[in-house]
Every structure is written in structure tokens, then in C-alpha cells.
Amino acid sequence: EDQVTQSPEALRLQEGESSSLNCSYTVSGLRGLFWYRQDPGKGPEFLFTLYSAGEEKEKERLKATLTKKESFLHITAPKPEDSATYLCAVQASGGSYIPTFGRGTSLIVHP
Amino acid sequence: AAGVIQSPRHLIKEKRETATLKCYPIPRHDTVYWYQQGPGQDPQFLISFYEKMQSDKGSIPDRFSAQQFSDYHSELNMSSLELGDSALYFCASSLGLEAFFGQGTRLTVV
């Protein structure tokens, strides 16, 4: 069974304090790993897709990396507007293509 | 760019009533997913459709059913509502890997 574990559950940062969020996954074969941002009461907003170990993608202050067992979302010099829940999801290469989500990391960035 | 449209955004129903949630996927996307998200929980997969045919089924109660119509919009029908059905319901669509989500319907059962 595909499993996705995200840590920490919650993270408080000061503005400008860089940090990383972790997503550990267990899947029979990885088709893709996705990062989403979710604001309270809103739908997940797509950020990145990573396909293979060693891949990296960047968008503004966010950088996602992937290994064979985990992915990191690095946040460089965060701003208060980066406060949100960040969800990780995996899609297996065999069988069902349904994305399986982790519980997310709730990030609060204080000014 | 067009996004996934869900309606209504908010819905309040009483126990044992019926609710219908609608989803309009991104044009030309061939797959629609429905997810349920409780407070502080990760999105839980309910059901999906590929080219208007049901393709996968997750933890969807027997009281719920869904279908996708010829114009590709999808509806989630929920009957005999229970207090525990109160949640955010998301629809997502995809063409390939990435799933793009709508803003959700917040269902409150009282």
C-alpha cells in the first residue's frame, strides 16, 4: 500500500528563516511525486511534479528535491504570505494512478 | 487559464437529507477525481472517472454515488447525510500526471 508521511506536522518560522519540509514515501514504483500548497478552506494549488531521484525544481522561494525514499521542499527566506499547508502526494506507476496524499505540513511565517 | 469549477461553494444540510455536488473539469482533461477532506486531515480519495467511465473507487460510502456526464462535468450525490459527512469535498481533473483541484464545496451537516 502506498504511504506518504510528512514532517513536521507544523512549523513556525520567522520571516527570512529558511527551512525544509520532508515527505517520505513508500510506493511500489514512483510515477510522480507532487507538491501542493493549500490555504485554509481552499483547494490544493499545484506547485511541482518530480519524476525521478536527483530531480530538482524551483519556483520563487521554493525548491523541491527528490531521492528514492523522500522529497524535500526547501523554503528560502520565507515571507508571511508563504504561510499555508504544504501537501505531498505520490502516484504509483503500477495499478491505480490515484494520487495518495500525506497529511501535510502547516507552515506559519511570522513577520 | 480555466480551472476546475465546483458548485456550490458552501452547503448546509440536515441529517438524512440529500446533497448533490457539481464539478466542471478543466476543458480537455480526461480524468476527474473526487476527494473528501476532514478538518486537519489529508484529502481522502473517493472515486474517479476516466473518459466518463468510473475508473477507481476509494473509501466512498455506499450512500454516495457519482457520475460523469457527456459534457464531462461530474456530480457527487450524497444521501442519508450524517454529521460525519461534514467536510470539504474537492474535485480534481487531470490530463496525464498532475491533478488540478477546484476550490471545493464545504458541506456542513446539522
PDB file of C-alpha atoms in Angstrom, chain B:
ATOM      1  CA  ALA B   1      -6.444  29.807 -17.731  1.00  0.00           C
ATOM      2  CA  ALA B   2      -9.592  27.832 -16.993  1.00  0.00           C
ATOM      3  CA  GLY B   3      -9.607  25.983 -13.686  1.00  0.00           C
ATOM      4  CA  VAL B   4     -11.752  23.316 -12.102  1.00  0.00           C
ATOM      5  CA  ILE B   5     -15.095  24.776 -11.093  1.00  0.00           C
ATOM      6  CA  GLN B   6     -17.096  23.392  -8.203  1.00  0.00           C
ATOM      7  CA  SER B   7     -20.563  24.324  -7.035  1.00  0.00           C
ATOM      8  CA  PRO B   8     -21.905  25.181  -4.652  1.00  0.00           C
ATOM      9  CA  ARG B   9     -19.041  26.551  -2.553  1.00  0.00           C
ATOM     10  CA  HIS B  10     -20.963  26.090   0.659  1.00  0.00           C
ATOM     11  CA  LEU B  11     -23.849  23.789   1.513  1.00  0.00           C
ATOM     12  CA  ILE B  12     -25.729  23.252   4.736  1.00  0.00           C
ATOM     13  CA  LYS B  13     -27.951  20.193   5.039  1.00  0.00           C
ATOM     14  CA  GLU B  14     -29.767  18.425   7.820  1.00  0.00           C
ATOM     15  CA  LYS B  15     -29.174  14.821   8.823  1.00  0.00           C
ATOM     16  CA  ARG B  16     -30.791  12.287   6.498  1.00  0.00           C
ATOM     17  CA  GLU B  17     -31.097  14.834   3.691  1.00  0.00           C
ATOM     18  CA  THR B  18     -29.555  14.504   0.238  1.00  0.00           C
ATOM     19  CA  ALA B  19     -26.870  16.680  -1.335  1.00  0.00           C
ATOM     20  CA  THR B  20     -25.535  16.999  -4.882  1.00  0.00           C
ATOM     21  CA  LEU B  21     -22.128  18.493  -5.565  1.00  0.00           C
ATOM     22  CA  LYS B  22     -21.097  19.517  -9.064  1.00  0.00           C
ATOM     23  CA  CYS B  23     -17.705  19.655 -10.728  1.00  0.00           C
ATOM     24  CA  TYR B  24     -16.712  21.138 -14.077  1.00  0.00           C
ATOM     25  CA  PRO B  25     -13.209  19.931 -15.019  1.00  0.00           C
ATOM     26  CA  ILE B  26     -10.615  21.824 -16.993  1.00  0.00           C
ATOM     27  CA  PRO B  27     -11.513  21.564 -20.703  1.00  0.00           C
ATOM     28  CA  ARG B  28      -9.966  18.568 -22.483  1.00  0.00           C
ATOM     29  CA  HIS B  29      -8.960  16.881 -19.224  1.00  0.00           C
ATOM     30  CA  ASP B  30      -9.919  13.216 -19.376  1.00  0.00           C
ATOM     31  CA  THR B  31      -9.863  12.247 -15.689  1.00  0.00           C
ATOM     32  CA  VAL B  32     -11.918  13.523 -12.760  1.00  0.00           C
ATOM     33  CA  TYR B  33     -11.251  12.708  -9.105  1.00  0.00           C
ATOM     34  CA  TRP B  34     -13.375  13.328  -6.016  1.00  0.00           C
ATOM     35  CA  TYR B  35     -11.744  13.736  -2.607  1.00  0.00           C
ATOM     36  CA  GLN B  36     -13.086  14.314   0.905  1.00  0.00           C
ATOM     37  CA  GLN B  37     -11.050  16.331   3.397  1.00  0.00           C
ATOM     38  CA  GLY B  38     -11.985  16.485   7.067  1.00  0.00           C
ATOM     39  CA  PRO B  39     -10.604  19.190   9.391  1.00  0.00           C
ATOM     40  CA  GLY B  40      -6.842  18.822   9.722  1.00  0.00           C
ATOM     41  CA  GLN B  41      -6.877  15.710   7.556  1.00  0.00           C
ATOM     42  CA  ASP B  42      -5.298  14.832   4.249  1.00  0.00           C
ATOM     43  CA  PRO B  43      -7.579  14.555   1.217  1.00  0.00           C
ATOM     44  CA  GLN B  44      -9.128  11.076   1.063  1.00  0.00           C
ATOM     45  CA  PHE B  45      -9.845   9.664  -2.374  1.00  0.00           C
ATOM     46  CA  LEU B  46     -13.476   8.794  -3.038  1.00  0.00           C
ATOM     47  CA  ILE B  47     -13.928   7.962  -6.709  1.00  0.00           C
ATOM     48  CA  SER B  48     -12.562   8.768 -10.153  1.00  0.00           C
ATOM     49  CA  PHE B  49     -13.688   8.759 -13.764  1.00  0.00           C
ATOM     50  CA  TYR B  50     -11.687   8.361 -16.953  1.00  0.00           C
ATOM     51  CA  GLU B  51     -13.413   9.429 -20.138  1.00  0.00           C
ATOM     52  CA  LYS B  52     -16.801   9.352 -18.379  1.00  0.00           C
ATOM     53  CA  MET B  53     -16.358   5.807 -17.092  1.00  0.00           C
ATOM     54  CA  GLN B  54     -15.755   5.056 -13.418  1.00  0.00           C
ATOM     55  CA  SER B  55     -12.126   4.054 -13.146  1.00  0.00           C
ATOM     56  CA  ASP B  56     -11.265   3.733  -9.464  1.00  0.00           C
ATOM     57  CA  LYS B  57     -13.122   3.638  -6.191  1.00  0.00           C
ATOM     58  CA  GLY B  58     -11.730   4.577  -2.816  1.00  0.00           C
ATOM     59  CA  SER B  59     -13.306   4.955   0.589  1.00  0.00           C
ATOM     60  CA  ILE B  60     -16.661   6.092  -0.741  1.00  0.00           C
ATOM     61  CA  PRO B  61     -19.669   5.146   1.405  1.00  0.00           C
ATOM     62  CA  ASP B  62     -22.490   3.205  -0.230  1.00  0.00           C
ATOM     63  CA  ARG B  63     -24.704   6.223   0.488  1.00  0.00           C
ATOM     64  CA  PHE B  64     -22.653   8.211  -2.022  1.00  0.00           C
ATOM     65  CA  SER B  65     -22.680   7.839  -5.774  1.00  0.00           C
ATOM     66  CA  ALA B  66     -21.133   9.769  -8.605  1.00  0.00           C
ATOM     67  CA  GLN B  67     -21.289  10.012 -12.336  1.00  0.00           C
ATOM     68  CA  GLN B  68     -19.702  11.888 -15.194  1.00  0.00           C
ATOM     69  CA  PHE B  69     -21.888  13.247 -17.943  1.00  0.00           C
ATOM     70  CA  SER B  70     -21.448  13.599 -21.709  1.00  0.00           C
ATOM     71  CA  ASP B  71     -20.202  17.189 -21.276  1.00  0.00           C
ATOM     72  CA  TYR B  72     -17.571  15.852 -18.824  1.00  0.00           C
ATOM     73  CA  HIS B  73     -18.998  17.533 -15.765  1.00  0.00           C
ATOM     74  CA  SER B  74     -19.348  15.272 -12.754  1.00  0.00           C
ATOM     75  CA  GLU B  75     -21.767  15.109  -9.849  1.00  0.00           C
ATOM     76  CA  LEU B  76     -21.337  13.570  -6.419  1.00  0.00           C
ATOM     77  CA  ASN B  77     -24.653  12.532  -4.907  1.00  0.00           C
ATOM     78  CA  MET B  78     -24.793  12.027  -1.164  1.00  0.00           C
ATOM     79  CA  SER B  79     -27.867  10.568   0.516  1.00  0.00           C
ATOM     80  CA  SER B  80     -28.907   9.911   4.116  1.00  0.00           C
ATOM     81  CA  LEU B  81     -26.399  12.509   5.248  1.00  0.00           C
ATOM     82  CA  GLU B  82     -24.694  12.023   8.594  1.00  0.00           C
ATOM     83  CA  LEU B  83     -22.960  14.536  10.849  1.00  0.00           C
ATOM     84  CA  GLY B  84     -19.660  12.858   9.992  1.00  0.00           C
ATOM     85  CA  ASP B  85     -20.100  13.738   6.337  1.00  0.00           C
ATOM     86  CA  SER B  86     -19.318  17.361   7.165  1.00  0.00           C
ATOM     87  CA  ALA B  87     -16.109  18.104   5.292  1.00  0.00           C
ATOM     88  CA  LEU B  88     -14.566  19.823   2.317  1.00  0.00           C
ATOM     89  CA  TYR B  89     -15.207  17.972  -0.918  1.00  0.00           C
ATOM     90  CA  PHE B  90     -12.755  18.540  -3.715  1.00  0.00           C
ATOM     91  CA  CYS B  91     -12.904  17.684  -7.341  1.00  0.00           C
ATOM     92  CA  ALA B  92      -9.724  17.497  -9.393  1.00  0.00           C
ATOM     93  CA  SER B  93      -9.081  16.915 -13.062  1.00  0.00           C
ATOM     94  CA  SER B  94      -6.047  15.801 -14.997  1.00  0.00           C
ATOM     95  CA  LEU B  95      -4.710  15.073 -18.447  1.00  0.00           C
ATOM     96  CA  GLY B  96      -1.656  12.999 -17.671  1.00  0.00           C
ATOM     97  CA  LEU B  97       0.062  13.159 -14.303  1.00  0.00           C
ATOM     98  CA  GLU B  98      -0.740  16.383 -12.497  1.00  0.00           C
ATOM     99  CA  ALA B  99      -4.143  16.754 -10.875  1.00  0.00           C
ATOM    100  CA  PHE B 100      -5.552  20.262 -10.595  1.00  0.00           C
ATOM    101  CA  PHE B 101      -8.031  20.927  -7.854  1.00  0.00           C
ATOM    102  CA  GLY B 102     -11.118  23.062  -7.595  1.00  0.00           C
ATOM    103  CA  GLN B 103     -11.817  25.331  -4.650  1.00  0.00           C
ATOM    104  CA  GLY B 104     -14.029  22.738  -3.036  1.00  0.00           C
ATOM    105  CA  THR B 105     -17.504  22.543  -1.579  1.00  0.00           C
ATOM    106  CA  ARG B 106     -17.793  22.898   2.171  1.00  0.00           C
ATOM    107  CA  LEU B 107     -20.612  20.641   3.312  1.00  0.00           C
ATOM    108  CA  THR B 108     -21.987  21.124   6.795  1.00  0.00           C
ATOM    109  CA  VAL B 109     -24.493  18.603   8.097  1.00  0.00           C
ATOM    110  CA  VAL B 110     -26.515  19.783  11.077  1.00  0.00           C
TER     111      VAL B 110
END
